Coordinates of C-alpha atoms in Angstrom, one line a residue:
Chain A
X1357 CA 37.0 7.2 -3.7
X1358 CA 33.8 9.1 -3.4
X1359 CA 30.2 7.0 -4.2
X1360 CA 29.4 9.3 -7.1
X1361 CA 33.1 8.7 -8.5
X1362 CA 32.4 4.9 -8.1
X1363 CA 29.0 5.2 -9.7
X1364 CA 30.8 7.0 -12.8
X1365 CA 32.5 4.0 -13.3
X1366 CA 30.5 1.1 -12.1
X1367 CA 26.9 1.9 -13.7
X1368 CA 28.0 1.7 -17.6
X1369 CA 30.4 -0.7 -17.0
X1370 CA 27.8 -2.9 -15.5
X1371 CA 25.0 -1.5 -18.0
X1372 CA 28.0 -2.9 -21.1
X1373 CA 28.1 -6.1 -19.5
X1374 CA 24.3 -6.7 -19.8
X1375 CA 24.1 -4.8 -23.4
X1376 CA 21.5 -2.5 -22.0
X1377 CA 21.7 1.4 -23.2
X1378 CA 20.5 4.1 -21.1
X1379 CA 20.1 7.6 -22.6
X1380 CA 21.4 10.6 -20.4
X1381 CA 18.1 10.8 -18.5
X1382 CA 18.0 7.2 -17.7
X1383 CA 21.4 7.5 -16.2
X1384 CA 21.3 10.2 -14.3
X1385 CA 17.9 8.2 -12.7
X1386 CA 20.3 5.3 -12.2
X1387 CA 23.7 7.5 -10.6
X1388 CA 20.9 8.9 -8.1
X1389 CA 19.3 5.2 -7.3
X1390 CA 22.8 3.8 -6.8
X1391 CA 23.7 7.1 -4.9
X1392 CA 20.9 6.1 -2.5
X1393 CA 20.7 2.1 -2.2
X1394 CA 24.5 1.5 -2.5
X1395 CA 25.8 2.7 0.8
X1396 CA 22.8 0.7 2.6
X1397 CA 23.3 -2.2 0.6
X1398 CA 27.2 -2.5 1.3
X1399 CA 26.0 -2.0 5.3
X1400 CA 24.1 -5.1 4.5
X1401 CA 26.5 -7.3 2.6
X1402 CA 28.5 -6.4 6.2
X1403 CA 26.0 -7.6 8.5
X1404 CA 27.3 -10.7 10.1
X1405 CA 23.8 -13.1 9.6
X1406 CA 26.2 -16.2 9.8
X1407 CA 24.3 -17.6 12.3
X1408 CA 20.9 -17.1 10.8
X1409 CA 19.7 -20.3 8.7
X1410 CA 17.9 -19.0 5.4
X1411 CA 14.0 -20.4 5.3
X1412 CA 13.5 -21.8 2.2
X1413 CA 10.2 -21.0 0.2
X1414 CA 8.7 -19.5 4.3
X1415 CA 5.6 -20.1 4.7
X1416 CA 4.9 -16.1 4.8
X1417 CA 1.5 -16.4 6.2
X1418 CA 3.0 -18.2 9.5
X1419 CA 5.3 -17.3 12.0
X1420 CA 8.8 -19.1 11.7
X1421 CA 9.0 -22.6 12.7
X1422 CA 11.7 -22.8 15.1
X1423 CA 12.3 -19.3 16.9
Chain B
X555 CA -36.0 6.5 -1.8
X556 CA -32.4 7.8 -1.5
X557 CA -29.9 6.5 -3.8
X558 CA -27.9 5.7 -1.2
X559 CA -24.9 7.4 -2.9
X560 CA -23.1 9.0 0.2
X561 CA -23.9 6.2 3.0
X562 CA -20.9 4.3 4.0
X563 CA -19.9 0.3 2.7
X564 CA -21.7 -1.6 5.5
X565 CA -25.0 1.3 5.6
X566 CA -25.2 0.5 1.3
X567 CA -25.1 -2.9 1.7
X568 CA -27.9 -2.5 4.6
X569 CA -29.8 -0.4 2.8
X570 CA -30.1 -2.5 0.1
X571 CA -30.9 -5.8 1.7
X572 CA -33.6 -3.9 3.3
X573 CA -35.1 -2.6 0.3
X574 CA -34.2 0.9 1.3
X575 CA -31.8 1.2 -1.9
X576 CA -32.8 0.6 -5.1
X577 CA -28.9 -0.7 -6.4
X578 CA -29.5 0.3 -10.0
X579 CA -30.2 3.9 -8.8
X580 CA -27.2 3.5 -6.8
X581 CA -25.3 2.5 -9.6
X582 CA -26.2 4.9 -11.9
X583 CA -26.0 7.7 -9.3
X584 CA -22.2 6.7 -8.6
X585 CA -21.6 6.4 -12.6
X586 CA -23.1 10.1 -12.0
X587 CA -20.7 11.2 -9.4
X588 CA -17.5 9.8 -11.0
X589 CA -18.2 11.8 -13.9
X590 CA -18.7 15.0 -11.7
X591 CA -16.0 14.7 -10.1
X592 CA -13.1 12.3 -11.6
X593 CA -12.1 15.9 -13.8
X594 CA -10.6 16.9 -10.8
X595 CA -9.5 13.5 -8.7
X596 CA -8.1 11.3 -11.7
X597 CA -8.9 8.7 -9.1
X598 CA -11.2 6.3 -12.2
X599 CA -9.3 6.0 -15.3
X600 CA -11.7 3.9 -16.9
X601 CA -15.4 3.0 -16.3
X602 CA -17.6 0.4 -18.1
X603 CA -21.8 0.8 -17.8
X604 CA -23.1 -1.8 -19.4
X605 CA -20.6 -4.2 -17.9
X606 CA -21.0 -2.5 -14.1
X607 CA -25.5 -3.0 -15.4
X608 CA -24.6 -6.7 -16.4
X609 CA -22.7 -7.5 -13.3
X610 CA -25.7 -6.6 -11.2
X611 CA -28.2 -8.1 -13.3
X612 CA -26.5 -11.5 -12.3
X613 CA -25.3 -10.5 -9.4
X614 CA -25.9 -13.0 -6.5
X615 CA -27.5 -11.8 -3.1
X616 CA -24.5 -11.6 -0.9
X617 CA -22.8 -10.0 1.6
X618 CA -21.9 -6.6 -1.1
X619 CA -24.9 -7.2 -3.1
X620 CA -25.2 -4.0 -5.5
X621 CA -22.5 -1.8 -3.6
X622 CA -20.3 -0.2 -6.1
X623 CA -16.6 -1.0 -5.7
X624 CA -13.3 0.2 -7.9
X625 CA -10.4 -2.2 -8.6
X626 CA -6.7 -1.2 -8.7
X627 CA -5.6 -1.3 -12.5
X628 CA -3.3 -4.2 -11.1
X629 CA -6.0 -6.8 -11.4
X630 CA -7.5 -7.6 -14.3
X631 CA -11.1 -8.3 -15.1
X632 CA -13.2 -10.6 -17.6
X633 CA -13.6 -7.8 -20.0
X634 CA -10.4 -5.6 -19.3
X635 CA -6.2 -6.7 -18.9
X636 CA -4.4 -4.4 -16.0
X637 CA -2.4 -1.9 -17.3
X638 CA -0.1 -1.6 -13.8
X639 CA -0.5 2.3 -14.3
X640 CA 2.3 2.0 -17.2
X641 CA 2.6 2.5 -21.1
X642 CA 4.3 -0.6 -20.8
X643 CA 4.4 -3.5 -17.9
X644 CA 6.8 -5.7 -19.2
X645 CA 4.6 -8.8 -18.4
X646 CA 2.1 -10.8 -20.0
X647 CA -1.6 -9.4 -19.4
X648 CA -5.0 -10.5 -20.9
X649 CA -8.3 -9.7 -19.5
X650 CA -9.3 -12.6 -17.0
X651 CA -11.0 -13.6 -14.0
X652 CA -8.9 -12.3 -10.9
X653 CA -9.4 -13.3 -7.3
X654 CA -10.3 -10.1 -6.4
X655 CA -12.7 -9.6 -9.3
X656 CA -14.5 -13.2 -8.5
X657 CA -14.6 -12.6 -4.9
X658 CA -16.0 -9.2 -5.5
X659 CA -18.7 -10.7 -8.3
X660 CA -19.3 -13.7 -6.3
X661 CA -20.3 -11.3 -2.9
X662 CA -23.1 -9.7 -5.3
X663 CA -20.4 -6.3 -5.6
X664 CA -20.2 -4.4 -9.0
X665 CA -17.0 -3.5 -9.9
X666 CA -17.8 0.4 -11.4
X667 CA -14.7 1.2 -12.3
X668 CA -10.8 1.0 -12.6
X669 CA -8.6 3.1 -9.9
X670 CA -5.3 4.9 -11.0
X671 CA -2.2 3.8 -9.7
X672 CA 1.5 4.7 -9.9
X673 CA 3.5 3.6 -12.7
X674 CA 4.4 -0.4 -12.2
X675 CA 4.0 -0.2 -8.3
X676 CA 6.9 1.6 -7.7
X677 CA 6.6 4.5 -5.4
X678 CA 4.2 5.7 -2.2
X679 CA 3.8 8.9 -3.7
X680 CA 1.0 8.2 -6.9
X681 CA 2.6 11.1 -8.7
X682 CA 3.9 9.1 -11.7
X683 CA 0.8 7.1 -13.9
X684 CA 0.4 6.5 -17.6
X685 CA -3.0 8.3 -16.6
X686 CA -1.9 11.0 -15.0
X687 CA -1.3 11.2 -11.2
X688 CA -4.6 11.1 -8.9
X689 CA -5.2 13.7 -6.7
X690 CA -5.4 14.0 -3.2
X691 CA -9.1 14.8 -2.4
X692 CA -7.8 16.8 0.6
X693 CA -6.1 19.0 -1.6
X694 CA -5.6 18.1 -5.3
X695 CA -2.0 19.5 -5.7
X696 CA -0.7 16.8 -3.0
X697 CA 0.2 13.3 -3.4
X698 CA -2.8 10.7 -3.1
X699 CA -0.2 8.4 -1.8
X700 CA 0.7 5.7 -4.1
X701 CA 0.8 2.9 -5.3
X702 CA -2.8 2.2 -4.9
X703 CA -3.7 6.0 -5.5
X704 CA -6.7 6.2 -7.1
X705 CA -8.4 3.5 -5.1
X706 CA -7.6 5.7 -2.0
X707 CA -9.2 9.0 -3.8
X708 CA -12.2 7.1 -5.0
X709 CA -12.9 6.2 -1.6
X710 CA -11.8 9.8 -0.1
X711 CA -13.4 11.4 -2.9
X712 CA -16.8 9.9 -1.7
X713 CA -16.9 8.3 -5.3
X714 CA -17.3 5.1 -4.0
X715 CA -17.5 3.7 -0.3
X716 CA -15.1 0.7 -0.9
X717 CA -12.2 0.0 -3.4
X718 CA -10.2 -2.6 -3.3
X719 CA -5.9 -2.0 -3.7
X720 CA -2.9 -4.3 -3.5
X721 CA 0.2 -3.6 -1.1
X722 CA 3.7 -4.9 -1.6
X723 CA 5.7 -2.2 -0.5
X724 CA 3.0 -0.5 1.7
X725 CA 0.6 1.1 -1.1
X726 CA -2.4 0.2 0.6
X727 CA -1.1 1.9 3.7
X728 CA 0.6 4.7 2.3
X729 CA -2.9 5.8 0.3
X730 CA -4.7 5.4 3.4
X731 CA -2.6 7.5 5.1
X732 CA -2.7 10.2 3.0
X733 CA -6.5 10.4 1.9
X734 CA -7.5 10.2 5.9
X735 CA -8.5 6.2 5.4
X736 CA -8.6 2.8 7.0
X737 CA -6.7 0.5 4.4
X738 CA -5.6 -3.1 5.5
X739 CA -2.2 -5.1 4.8
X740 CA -3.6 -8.5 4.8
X741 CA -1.6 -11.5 6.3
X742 CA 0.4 -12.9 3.3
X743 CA -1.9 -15.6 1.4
X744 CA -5.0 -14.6 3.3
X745 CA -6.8 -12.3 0.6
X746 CA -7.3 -13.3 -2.7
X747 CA -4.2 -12.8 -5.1
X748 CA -4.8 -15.5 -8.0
X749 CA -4.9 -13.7 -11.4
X750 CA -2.4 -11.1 -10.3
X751 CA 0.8 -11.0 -13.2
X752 CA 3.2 -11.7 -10.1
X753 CA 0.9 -14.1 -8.0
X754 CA 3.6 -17.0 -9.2
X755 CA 6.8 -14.9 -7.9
X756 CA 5.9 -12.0 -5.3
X757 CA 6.4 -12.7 -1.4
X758 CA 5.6 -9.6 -1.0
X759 CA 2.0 -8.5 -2.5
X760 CA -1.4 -8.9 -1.3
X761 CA -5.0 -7.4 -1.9
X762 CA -6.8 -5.8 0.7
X763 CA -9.6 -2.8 1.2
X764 CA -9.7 0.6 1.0
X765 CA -12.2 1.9 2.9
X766 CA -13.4 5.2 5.4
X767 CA -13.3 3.2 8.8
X768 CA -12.2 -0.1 10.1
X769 CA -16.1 -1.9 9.9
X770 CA -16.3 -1.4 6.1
X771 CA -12.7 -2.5 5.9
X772 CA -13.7 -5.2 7.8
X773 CA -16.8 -5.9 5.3
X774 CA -14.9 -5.5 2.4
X775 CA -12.0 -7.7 3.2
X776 CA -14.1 -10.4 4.7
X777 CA -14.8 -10.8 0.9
X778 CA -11.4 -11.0 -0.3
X779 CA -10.9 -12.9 2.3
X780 CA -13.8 -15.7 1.8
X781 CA -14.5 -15.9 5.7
X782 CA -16.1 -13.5 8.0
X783 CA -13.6 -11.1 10.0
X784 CA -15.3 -11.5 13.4
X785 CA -15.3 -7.9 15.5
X786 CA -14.6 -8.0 19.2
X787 CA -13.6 -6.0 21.6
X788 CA -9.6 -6.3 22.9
X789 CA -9.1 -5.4 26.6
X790 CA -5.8 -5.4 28.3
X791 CA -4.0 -4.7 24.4
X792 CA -0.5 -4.7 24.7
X793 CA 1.1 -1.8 22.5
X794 CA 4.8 -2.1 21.3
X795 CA 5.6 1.3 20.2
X796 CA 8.9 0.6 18.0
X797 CA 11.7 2.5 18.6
X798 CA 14.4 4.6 16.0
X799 CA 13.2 6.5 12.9
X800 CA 10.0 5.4 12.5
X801 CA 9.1 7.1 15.4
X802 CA 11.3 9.3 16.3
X803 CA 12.5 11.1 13.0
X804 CA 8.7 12.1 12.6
X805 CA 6.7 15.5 11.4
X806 CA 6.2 17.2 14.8
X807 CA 2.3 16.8 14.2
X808 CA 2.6 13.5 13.2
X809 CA 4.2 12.4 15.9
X810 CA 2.0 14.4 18.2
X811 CA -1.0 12.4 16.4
X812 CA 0.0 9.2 16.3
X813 CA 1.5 9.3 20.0
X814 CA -2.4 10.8 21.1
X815 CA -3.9 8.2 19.5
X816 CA -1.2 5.3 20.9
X817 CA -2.9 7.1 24.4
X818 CA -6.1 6.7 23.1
X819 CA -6.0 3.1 22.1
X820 CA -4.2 2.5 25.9
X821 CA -7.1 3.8 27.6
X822 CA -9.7 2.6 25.5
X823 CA -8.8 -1.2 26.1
X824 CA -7.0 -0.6 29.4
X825 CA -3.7 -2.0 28.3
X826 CA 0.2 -0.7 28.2
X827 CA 2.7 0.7 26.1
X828 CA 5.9 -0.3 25.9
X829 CA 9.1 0.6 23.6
X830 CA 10.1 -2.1 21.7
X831 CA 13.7 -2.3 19.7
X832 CA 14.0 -3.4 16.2
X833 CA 17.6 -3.8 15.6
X834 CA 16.7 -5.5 12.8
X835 CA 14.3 -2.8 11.1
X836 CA 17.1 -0.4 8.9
X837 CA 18.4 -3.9 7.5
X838 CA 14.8 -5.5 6.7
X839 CA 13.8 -2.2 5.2
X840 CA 16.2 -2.4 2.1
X841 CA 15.7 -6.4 2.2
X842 CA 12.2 -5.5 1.4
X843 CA 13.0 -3.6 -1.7
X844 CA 15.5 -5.5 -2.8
X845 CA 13.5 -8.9 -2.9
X846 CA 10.5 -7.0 -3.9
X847 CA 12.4 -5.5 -6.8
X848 CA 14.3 -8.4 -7.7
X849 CA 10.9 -10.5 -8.3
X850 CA 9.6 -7.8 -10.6
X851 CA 12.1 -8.5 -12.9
X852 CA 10.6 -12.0 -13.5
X853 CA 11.9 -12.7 -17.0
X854 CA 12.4 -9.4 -18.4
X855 CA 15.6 -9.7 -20.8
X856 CA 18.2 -7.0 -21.6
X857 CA 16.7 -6.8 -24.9
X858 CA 13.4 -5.5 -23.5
X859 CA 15.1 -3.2 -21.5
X860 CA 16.9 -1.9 -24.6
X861 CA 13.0 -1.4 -26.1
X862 CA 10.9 0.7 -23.5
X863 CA 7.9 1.9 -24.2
X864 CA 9.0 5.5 -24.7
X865 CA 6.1 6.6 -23.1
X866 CA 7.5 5.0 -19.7
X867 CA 8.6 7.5 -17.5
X868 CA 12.4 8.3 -17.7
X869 CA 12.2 7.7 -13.7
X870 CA 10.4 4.0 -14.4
X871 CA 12.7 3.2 -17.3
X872 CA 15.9 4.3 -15.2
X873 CA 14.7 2.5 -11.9
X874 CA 14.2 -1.0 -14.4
X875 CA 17.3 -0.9 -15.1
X876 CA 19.4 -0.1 -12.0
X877 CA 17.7 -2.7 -10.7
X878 CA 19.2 -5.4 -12.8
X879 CA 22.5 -4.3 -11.6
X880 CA 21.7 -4.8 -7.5
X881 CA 24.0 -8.0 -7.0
X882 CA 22.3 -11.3 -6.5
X883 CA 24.4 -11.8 -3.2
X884 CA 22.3 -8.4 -1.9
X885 CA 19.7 -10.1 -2.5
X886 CA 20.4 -13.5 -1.1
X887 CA 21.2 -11.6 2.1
X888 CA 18.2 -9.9 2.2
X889 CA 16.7 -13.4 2.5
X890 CA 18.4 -13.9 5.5
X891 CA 17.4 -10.8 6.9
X892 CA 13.7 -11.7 6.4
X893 CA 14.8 -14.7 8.5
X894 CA 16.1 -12.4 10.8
X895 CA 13.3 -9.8 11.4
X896 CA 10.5 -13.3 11.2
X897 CA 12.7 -14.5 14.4
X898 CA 12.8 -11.3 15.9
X899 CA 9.2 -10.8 15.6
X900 CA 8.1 -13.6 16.9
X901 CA 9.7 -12.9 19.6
X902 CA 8.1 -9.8 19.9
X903 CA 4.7 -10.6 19.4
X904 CA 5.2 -13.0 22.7
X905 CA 5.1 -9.9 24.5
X906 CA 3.0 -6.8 22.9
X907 CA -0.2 -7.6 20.5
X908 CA 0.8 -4.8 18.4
X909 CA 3.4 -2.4 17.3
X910 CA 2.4 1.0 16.6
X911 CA 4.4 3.6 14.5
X912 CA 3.3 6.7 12.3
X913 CA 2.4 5.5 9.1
X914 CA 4.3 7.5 7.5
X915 CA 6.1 10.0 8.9
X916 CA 4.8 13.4 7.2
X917 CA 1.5 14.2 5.8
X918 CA 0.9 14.2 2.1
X919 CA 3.9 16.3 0.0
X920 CA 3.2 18.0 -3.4
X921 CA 2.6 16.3 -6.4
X922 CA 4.7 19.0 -8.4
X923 CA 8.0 17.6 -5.5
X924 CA 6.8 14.5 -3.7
X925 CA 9.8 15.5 -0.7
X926 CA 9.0 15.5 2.9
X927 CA 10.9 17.9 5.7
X928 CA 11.7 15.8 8.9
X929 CA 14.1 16.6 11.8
X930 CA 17.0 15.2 10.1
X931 CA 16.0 16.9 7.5
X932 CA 14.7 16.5 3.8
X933 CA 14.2 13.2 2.1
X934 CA 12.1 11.9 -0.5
X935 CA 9.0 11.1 0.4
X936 CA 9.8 7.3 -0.8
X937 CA 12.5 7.5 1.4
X938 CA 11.0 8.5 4.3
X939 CA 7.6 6.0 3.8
X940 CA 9.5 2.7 3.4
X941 CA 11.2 2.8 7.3
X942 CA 7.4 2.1 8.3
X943 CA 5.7 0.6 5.4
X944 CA 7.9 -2.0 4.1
X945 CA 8.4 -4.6 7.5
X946 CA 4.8 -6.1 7.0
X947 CA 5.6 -7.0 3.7
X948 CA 8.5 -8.6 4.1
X949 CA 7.6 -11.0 7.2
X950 CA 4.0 -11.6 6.2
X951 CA 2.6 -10.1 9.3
X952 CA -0.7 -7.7 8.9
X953 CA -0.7 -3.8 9.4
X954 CA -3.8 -1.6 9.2
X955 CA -3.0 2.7 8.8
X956 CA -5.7 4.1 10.5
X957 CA -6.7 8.3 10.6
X958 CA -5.6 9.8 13.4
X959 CA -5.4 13.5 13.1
X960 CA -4.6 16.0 10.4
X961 CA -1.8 18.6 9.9
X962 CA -1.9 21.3 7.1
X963 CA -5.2 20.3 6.8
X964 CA -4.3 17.0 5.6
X965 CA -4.3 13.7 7.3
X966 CA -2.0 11.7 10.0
X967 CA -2.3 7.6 9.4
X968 CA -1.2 5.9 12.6
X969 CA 0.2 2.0 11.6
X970 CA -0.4 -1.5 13.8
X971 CA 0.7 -4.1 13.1
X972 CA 0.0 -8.0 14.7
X973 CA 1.0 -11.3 14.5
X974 CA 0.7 -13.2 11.8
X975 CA -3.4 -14.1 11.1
X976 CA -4.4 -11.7 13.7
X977 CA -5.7 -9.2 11.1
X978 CA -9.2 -9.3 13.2
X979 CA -7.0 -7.6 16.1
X980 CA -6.0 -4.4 13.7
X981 CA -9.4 -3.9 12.9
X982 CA -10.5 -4.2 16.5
X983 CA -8.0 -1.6 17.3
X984 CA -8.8 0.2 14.7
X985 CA -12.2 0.5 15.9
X986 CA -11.4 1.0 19.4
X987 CA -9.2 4.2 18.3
X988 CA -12.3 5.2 16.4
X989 CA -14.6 4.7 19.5
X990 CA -11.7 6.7 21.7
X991 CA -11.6 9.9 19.6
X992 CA -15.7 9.8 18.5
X993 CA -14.5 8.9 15.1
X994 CA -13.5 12.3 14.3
X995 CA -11.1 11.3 11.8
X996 CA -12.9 8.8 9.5
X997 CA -15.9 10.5 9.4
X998 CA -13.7 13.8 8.4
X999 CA -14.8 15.2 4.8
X1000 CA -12.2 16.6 2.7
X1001 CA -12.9 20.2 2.2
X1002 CA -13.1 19.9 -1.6
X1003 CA -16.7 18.2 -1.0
X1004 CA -17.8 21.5 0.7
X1005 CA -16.5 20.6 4.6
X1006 CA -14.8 22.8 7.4
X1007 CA -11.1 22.4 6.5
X1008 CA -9.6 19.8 8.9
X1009 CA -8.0 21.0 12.5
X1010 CA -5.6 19.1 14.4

């Protein structure tokens, strides 16, 4: 199935569950966002960071603490 | 006595201390030329005399005393709440005492006006503002670069010689890129950020300057700061130039540009280039946006969403609410990437003291279609800006965009970035690029203020 055939079902199921309306405008906005960040995103939910401990609340104005 | 109106941040400041400038002349002459020519910039959307009068009738003798300075309608001041550049920002906002603002007021500065920005933050183009876009001072039908847009014309626009923006995606570098300006990405947490509506949530944002060249950024964000940038002079720098996209999938001129001015910066401090891989950079690109996006929601409720302000753009009200459906394990990954690209630059910064890429990687596009041709071919200009802008924001690290060159007659921004804390060593580099090509490109006036049009 195509990305903009998944979109045409995913977005206002997704927009029902939360109760949010969008008018025709709004969605078309959202079916080209999701058109754009949903390939990348499913790229990253298949990046392998298993190794890769998650820093909690990182110190952002530092370098990592163990490298 | 001149009124000191067209001198740069550092000569005003000078010139004032030295009794050369009489500040209330320069005040009133800057009120003077933001009236003459804000018509055509839309870079001020609101200005306040008697407050601006006030603040320098208490203002203390310090390092900015009397040198005019606009403030990104992100930060809000005593007498005036931020308005984010929206009809509606979908978080609490009363007038108070930013860090910015108190920095700024506690330097001896006077904040003269408010700068346009894009709507909520949320693209590098400026095109999109409850004001109206800003214009490009370079040529008003093009994008000033966004978000802090009007910051970055006030400053091209020779309205003011400083302005202070806020970057969390890039928009201080973006602007700066596009208006032919030196604008710093502070470190993370180094720059003043209390008072901002996000300060509590955002990993992501920080203040920083705005300025024509790398000394009065260096001024300027010494203040937001609250300690002195010390200047020196690197030798032996060690340039990473980053691989992939960024680089590569580049404007022909920009590339040209920003690889002449990678030369320049070689030879100036008698160091090396080297390519560097990111691996890492595609992945910690959309980690950027999604954590950045996902802490704007904050506590904004479906209901909310189901009561825009109709006077939102359709494009701000439809991006609000896709974003509430990005899944929260996107988003927990995205943490991990941050890990990820921290690790890996750390690792990097070992071996190079900065990595160099275009800013962005085509010169300002039209306001009217805010689209950028590249050899792969067309993207949206937000596309195309966030492979080089968004890395710094995510790890914390510093990057300065710097003028380099021009194409169509508009500017090239060339991006370093450093370790984390070594935002002295941008603006040494910066300076040493501006030394290299006999500052060319940040003394450059945009041909709207009656200069020779710009040649590459």
């Amino acid at each position: 199935m195509e990305a903009s055939e998944q979109a045409d079902d995913f977005i206002p199921a997704a927009l029902a569950v939360y109760g949010i309306e969008a008018d025709e405008i709004e969605l078309a906005v959202i079916r080209a966002a999701h058109q754009t960040l949903w390939p990348p995103i499913l790229e990253l939910l298949d990046l392998d960071t298993g190794g890769v401990p998650l820093e909690r609340d990182p110190d952002l104005s530092q370098p990592p603490p163990s490298r | 006595m001149s009124t000191g109106l067209d001198l740069s941040l550092r000569e005003q400041a000078a010139a004032i201390a030295a009794g050369e400038v009489d500040p209330a002349e320069l005040l009133e002459a800057t009120l003077g030329r933001i009236e003459e020519r804000n018509p055509t910039l839309n870079a001020v959307v609101e200005t306040f005399p008697e407050r601006s009068r006030e603040m320098l009738a208490a203002a203390p003798r310090g390092p900015l005393y009397g040198v005019p300075i606009v403030i990104k309608d992100e930060w809000p001041l005593p007498w005036r709440a931020q308005r984010f550049g929206a009809a509606e920002m979908l978080a609490a906002a009363e007038p108070g005492e930013s860090g910015p603002y108190r920095a700024l007021r506690d330097a001896g500065a006077v904040v003269v006006g408010v700068g346009n920005m894009h709507e909520l933050g949320a693209s590098s183009t400026g095109n999109i503002s409850v004001y109206g876009p800003a214009h490009n001072p370079w040529n008003p039908e093009r994008c000033p670069g966004g978000s802090s847009s009007g910051p970055a014309a006030s400053v091209a626009g020779r309205l003011v010689a400083g302005a202070v923006g806020a970057d969390g995606v890039g928009s201080i570098r973006y602007p700066a890129a596009y208006c032919g300006l030196t604008g710093l990405k502070p470190t993370f947490g180094r720059s003043a950020m209390d008072g901002h509506h996000m300060a509590a949530v955002s990993t992501t944002i920080v203040s920083g300057a705005l300025c024509a060249d790398a000394g009065d950024c260096r001024l300027l964000d010494s203040v937001l700061f609250g300690e002195e940038l010390a200047a020196g002079e690197p030798q032996g720098m060690r340039i990473g130039v980053i691989g992939g996209d960024v680089s590569d999938d580049v404007a022909p001129a920009v590339r040209e540009a920003c690889e002449g001015a990678i030369e320049d910066l070689r030879q100036q401090t008698g160091g090396e280039v080297r390519e560097i891989e990111l691996p890492e950079l595609a992945a910690a690109t959309l980690a950027t946006v999604l954590i950045a996006n996902s802490e704007s929601l904050g506590g904004i409720t479906p209901r909310q969403l189901n009561q825009l302000d109709p006077e939102l753009s359709p494009l701000g009200r439809g991006l609000l609410k896709y974003r509430v459906l990005v899944p929260a394990i996107a988003t927990i990954k995205a943490g991990r990437v941050r890990t990820m690209a921290r690790q890996a630059l750390a690792r990097i910064f070992e071996e190079v003291d900065v990595l160099a890429c275009p800013t962005v990687p085509a010169v300002a596009p039209p306001l009217e279609a805010p689209v950028v041709e590249l050899p792969s071919g067309w993207l949206t200009a937000d596309e195309a800006n966030v492979r080089g802008g968004a890395l710094a924001n995510l790890t914390g690290i510093p990057a300065i965009s710097v003028p380099v060159g021009s194409s169509e007659g508009l500017p090239v921004g060339l991006q370093l970035q450093a370790a984390w804390g070594r935002d002295e060593l941008l603006l040494d580099a910066a300076e040493a690029i501006e030394r290299a090509n006999g500052r060319r490109w940040v003394e450059a006036t945009p041909p709207a203020l009656g200069a020779e049009p710009l040649e590459a």
